[in-house]
Coordinates of C-alpha atoms in Angstrom, one line a residue:
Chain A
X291 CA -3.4 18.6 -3.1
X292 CA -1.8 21.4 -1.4
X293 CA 1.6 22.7 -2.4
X294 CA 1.8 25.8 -0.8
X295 CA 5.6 27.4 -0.5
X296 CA 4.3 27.2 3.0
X297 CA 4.3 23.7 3.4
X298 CA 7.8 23.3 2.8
X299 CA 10.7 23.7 5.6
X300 CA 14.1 24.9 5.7
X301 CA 16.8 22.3 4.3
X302 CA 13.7 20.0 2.7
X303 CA 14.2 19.8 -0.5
X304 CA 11.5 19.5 -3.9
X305 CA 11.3 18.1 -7.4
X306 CA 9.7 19.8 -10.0
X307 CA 7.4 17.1 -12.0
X308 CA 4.6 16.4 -14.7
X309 CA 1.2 15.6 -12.6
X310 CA 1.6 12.2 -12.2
X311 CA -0.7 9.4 -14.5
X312 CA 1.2 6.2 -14.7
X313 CA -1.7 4.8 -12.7
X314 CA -5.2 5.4 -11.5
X315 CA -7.2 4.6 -8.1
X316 CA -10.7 4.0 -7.3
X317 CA -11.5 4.7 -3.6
X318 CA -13.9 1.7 -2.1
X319 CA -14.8 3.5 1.1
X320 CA -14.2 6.1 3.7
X321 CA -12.7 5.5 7.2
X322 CA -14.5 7.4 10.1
X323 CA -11.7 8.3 13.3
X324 CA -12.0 10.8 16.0
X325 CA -10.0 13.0 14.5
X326 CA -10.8 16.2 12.6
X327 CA -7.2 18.3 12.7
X328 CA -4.1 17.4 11.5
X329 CA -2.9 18.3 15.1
X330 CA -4.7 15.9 16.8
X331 CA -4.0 13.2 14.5
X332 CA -1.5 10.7 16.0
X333 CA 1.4 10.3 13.9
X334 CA 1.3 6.3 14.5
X335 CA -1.7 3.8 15.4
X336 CA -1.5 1.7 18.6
X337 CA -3.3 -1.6 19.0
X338 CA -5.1 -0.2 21.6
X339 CA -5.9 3.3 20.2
X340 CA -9.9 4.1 19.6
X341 CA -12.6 2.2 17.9
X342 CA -12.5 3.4 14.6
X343 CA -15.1 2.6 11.5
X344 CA -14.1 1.7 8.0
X345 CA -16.9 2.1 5.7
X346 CA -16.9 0.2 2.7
X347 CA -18.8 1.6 -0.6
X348 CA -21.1 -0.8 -2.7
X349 CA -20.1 -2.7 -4.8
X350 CA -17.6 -3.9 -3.2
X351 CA -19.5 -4.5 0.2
X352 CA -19.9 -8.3 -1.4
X353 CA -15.8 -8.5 -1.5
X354 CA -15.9 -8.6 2.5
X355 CA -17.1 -12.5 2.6
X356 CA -14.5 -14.1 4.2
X357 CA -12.5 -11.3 6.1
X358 CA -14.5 -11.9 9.6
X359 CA -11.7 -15.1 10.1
X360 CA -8.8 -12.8 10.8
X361 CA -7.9 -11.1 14.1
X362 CA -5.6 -8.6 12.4
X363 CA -6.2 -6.7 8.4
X364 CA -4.0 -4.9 6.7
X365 CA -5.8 -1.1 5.2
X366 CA -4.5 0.8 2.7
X367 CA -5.6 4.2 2.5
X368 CA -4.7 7.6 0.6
X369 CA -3.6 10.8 2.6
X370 CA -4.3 13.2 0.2
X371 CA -3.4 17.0 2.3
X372 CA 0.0 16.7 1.5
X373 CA 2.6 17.8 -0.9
X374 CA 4.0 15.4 -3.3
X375 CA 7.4 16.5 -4.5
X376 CA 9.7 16.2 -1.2
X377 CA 12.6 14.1 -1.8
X378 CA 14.2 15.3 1.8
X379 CA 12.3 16.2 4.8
X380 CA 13.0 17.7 8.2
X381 CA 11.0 16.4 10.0
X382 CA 11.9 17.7 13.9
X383 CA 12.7 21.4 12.4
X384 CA 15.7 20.9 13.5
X385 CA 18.1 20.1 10.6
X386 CA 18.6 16.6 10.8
X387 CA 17.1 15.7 7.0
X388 CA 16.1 12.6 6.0
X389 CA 15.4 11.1 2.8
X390 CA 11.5 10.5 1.8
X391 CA 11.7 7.0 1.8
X392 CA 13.1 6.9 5.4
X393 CA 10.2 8.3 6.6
X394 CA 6.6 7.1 7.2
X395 CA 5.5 10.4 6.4
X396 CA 2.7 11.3 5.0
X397 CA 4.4 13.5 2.2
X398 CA 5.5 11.1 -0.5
X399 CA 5.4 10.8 -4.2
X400 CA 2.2 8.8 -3.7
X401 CA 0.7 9.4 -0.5
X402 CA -0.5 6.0 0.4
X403 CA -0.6 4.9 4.2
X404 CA -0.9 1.4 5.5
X405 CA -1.6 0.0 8.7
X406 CA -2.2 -3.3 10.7
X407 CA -5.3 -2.8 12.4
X408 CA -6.9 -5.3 14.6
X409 CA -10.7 -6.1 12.8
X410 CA -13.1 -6.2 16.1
X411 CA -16.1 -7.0 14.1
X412 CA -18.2 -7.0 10.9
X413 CA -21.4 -4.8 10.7
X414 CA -22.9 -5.1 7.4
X415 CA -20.7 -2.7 5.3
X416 CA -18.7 -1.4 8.2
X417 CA -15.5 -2.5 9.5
X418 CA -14.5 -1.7 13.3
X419 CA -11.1 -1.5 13.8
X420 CA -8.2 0.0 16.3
X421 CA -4.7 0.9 15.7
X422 CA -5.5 3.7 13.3
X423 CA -3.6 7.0 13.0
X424 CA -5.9 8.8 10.1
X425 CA -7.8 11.7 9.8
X426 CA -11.7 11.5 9.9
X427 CA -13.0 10.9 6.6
X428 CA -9.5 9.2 4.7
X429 CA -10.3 7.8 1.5
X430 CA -10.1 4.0 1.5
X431 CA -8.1 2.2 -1.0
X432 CA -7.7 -1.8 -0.2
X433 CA -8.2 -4.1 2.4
X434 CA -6.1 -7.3 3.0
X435 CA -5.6 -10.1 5.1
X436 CA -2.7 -9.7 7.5
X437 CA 0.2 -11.1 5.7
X438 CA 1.6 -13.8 8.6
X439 CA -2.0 -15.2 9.1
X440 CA -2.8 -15.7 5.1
X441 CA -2.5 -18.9 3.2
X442 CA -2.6 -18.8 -0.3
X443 CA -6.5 -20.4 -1.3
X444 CA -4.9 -21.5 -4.6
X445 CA -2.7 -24.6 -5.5
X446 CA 1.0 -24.3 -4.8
X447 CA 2.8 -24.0 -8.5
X448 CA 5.7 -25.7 -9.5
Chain B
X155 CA -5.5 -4.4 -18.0
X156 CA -6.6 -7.8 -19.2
X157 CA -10.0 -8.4 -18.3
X158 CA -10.9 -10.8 -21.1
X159 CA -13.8 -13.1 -20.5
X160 CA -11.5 -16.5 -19.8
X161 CA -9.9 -14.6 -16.6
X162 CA -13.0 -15.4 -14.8
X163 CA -13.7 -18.7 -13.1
X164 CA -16.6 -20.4 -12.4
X165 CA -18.9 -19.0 -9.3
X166 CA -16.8 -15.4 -9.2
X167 CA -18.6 -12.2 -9.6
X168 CA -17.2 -9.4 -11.3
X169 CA -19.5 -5.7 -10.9
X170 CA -19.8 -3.3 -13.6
X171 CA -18.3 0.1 -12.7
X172 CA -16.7 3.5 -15.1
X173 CA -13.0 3.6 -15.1
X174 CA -11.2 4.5 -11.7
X175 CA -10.1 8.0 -12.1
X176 CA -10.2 9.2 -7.5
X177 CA -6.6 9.7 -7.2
X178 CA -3.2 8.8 -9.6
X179 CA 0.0 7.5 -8.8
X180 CA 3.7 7.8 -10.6
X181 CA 5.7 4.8 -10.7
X182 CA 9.0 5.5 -9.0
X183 CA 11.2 2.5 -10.1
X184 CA 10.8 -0.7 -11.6
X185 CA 11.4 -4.2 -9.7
X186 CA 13.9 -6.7 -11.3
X187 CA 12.8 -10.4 -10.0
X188 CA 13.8 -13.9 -11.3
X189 CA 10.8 -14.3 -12.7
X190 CA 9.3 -13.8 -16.1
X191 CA 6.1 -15.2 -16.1
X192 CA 2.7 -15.8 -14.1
X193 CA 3.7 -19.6 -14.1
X194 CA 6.7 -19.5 -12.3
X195 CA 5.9 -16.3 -9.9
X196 CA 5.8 -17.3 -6.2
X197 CA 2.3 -16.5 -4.5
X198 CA 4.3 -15.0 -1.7
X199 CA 7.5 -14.2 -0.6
X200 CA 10.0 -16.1 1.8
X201 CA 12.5 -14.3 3.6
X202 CA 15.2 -16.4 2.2
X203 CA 14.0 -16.3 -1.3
X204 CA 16.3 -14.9 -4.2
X205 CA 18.1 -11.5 -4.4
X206 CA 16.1 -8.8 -6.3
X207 CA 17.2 -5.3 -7.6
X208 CA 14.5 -2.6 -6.9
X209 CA 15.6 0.3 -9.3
X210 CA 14.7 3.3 -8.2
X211 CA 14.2 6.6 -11.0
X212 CA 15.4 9.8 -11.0
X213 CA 14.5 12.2 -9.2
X214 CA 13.8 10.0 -6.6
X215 CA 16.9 8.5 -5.4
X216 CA 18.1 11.1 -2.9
X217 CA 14.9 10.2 -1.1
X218 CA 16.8 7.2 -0.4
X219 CA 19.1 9.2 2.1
X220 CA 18.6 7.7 5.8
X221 CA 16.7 4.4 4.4
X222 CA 20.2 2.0 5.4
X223 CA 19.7 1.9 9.3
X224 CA 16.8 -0.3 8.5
X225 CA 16.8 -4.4 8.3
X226 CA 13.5 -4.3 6.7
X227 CA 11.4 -2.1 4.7
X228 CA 8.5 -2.0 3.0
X229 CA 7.6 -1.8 -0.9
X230 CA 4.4 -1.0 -2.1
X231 CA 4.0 -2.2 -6.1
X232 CA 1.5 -2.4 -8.7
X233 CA 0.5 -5.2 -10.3
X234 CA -1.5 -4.4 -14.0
X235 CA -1.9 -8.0 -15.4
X236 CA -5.1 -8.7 -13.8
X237 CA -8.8 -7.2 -14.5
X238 CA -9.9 -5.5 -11.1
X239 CA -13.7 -5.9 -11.3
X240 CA -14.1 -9.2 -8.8
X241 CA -15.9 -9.1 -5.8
X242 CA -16.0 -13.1 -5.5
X243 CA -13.2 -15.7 -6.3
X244 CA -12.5 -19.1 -6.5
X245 CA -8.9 -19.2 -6.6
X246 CA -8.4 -22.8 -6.1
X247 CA -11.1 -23.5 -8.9
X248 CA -12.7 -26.1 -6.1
X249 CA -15.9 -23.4 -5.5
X250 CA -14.8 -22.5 -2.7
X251 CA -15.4 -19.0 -3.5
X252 CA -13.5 -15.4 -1.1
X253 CA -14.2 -12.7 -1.4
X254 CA -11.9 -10.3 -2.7
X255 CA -10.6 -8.3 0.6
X256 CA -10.2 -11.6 2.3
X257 CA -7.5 -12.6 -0.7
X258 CA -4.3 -11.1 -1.0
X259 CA -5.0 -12.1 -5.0
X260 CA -3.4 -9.5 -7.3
X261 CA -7.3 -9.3 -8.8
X262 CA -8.7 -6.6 -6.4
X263 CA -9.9 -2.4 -7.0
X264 CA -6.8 -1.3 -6.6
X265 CA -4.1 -3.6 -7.8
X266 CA -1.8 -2.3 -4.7
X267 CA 0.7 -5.4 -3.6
X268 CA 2.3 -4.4 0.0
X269 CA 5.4 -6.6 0.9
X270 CA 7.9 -6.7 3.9
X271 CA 11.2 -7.9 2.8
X272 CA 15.1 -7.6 3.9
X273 CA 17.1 -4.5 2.8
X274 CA 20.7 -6.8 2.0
X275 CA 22.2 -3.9 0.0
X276 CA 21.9 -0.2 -1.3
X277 CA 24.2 0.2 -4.4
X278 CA 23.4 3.7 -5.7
X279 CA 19.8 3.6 -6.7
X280 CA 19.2 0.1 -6.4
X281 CA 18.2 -1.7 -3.6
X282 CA 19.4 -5.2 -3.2
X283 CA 16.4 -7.0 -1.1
X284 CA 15.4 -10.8 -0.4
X285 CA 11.6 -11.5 0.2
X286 CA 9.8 -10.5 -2.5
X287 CA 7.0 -12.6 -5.3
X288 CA 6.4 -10.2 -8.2
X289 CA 7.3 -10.3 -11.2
X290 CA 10.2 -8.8 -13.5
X291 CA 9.3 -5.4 -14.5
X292 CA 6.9 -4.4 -11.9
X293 CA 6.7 -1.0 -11.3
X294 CA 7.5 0.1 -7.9
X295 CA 4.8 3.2 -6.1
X296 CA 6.7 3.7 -2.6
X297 CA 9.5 2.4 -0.2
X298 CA 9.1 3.0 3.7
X299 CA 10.9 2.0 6.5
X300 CA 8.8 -1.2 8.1
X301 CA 6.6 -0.4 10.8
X302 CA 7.9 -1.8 13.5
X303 CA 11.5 0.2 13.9
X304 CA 10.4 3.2 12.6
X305 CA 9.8 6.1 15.1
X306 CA 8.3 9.7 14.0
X307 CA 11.2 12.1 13.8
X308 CA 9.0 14.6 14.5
X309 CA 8.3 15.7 18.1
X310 CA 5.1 14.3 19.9
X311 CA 2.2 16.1 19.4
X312 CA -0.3 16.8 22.1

């Protein structure tokens, strides 16, 4: 994690913090994108963007039985260049400031991203995808079924 | 983490890995829900369902600043009751087994929920949503603005 004095604007705005530990992650794959720089990066996935390729690490290859019925997938993935103790941002360097949370930014307490992606098929351990916005290499965390098009598999309760 | 024997189900396969130490997350508030246990836990969220109170800790609630011009937003959460070693489920206990990315089943690697619900309220550093299915007590790991209405405040890159 980088937190050079660098990294911070004028009018944004840090916390000083313990290293967080209240949780811990496992990564279950890596997403390959065009994109090497942080410049080049788009700062938001379109449906139609590039063909992009998530792998998924064993064990969990097994875990993708199923996912091949949805159009659309939901990834969850962990942006880990950024700073982690911004509570405002200024984003346009231009003073207008905005509160962490009010951003999609990648700077965040915990720097998870998510995105709707559109799954264009299944090879073995790889997903291909569009609509991403990440840089090449991004740490995977979860993959889920597009919320609208899921049905609970278990019995209603109640 | 429970991941006693009698949370597995017949026909699921759970994988033997060490303890997920990639990245680690701080909890950032605390969800207050209607509901106290598994039983009576909705397994998803309507958009007219109850009022909840996400509490959001200090120093975080300045990050809140800009968040009200949004309907929606999302909340990411973390849900610890379950064990996170299944690749295959049978959630309706029928053997008609998923696997695990194909479920949006709290049992997964990284026991991340996503939800979009309906910002009603902000009173302080509470937000005062309708939409969501967790449990009371779940601790809260990030708040964006939902996808779809957000734009970058930064300026286009390219």
């Amino acid at each position: 994690m980088s937190t050079d004095a660098s990294d911070i604007r004028e009018h944004e705005v840090a916390v000083d913090l313990p290293a967080p530990d209240d949780a811990r992650l496992r990564f279950i794959g890596r997403i390959r994108t065009p994109w090497t720089t942080r410049e080049t990066c788009p700062r938001q996935g379109k449906p139609d963007g590039p063909i992009c390729r998530v792998e998924v690490f064993e064990p969990w290859v097994a875990a993708l039985q199923g996912l091949d019925v949805y159009d659309h997938i939901e990834l969850l993935y962990w942006l880990d260049r950024g700073r982690r103790d911004l509570v405002l941002q200024n984003p346009g360097r231009d003073g207008n400031v905005f509160g962490t949370f009010s951003l999609r930014s990648p700077v965040r307490p915990n720097p998870i991203a998510t995105s709707l992606v559109r799954l264009v098929a299944i090879e073995g351990p790889v997903l291909v995808v569009r609509g991403l916005d990440c840089l090449d290499g991004t740490p995977l965390i979860d993959i889920k079924p597009e919320r609208c098009a899921f049905s609970p598999k278990a019995a209603p309760k109640g």
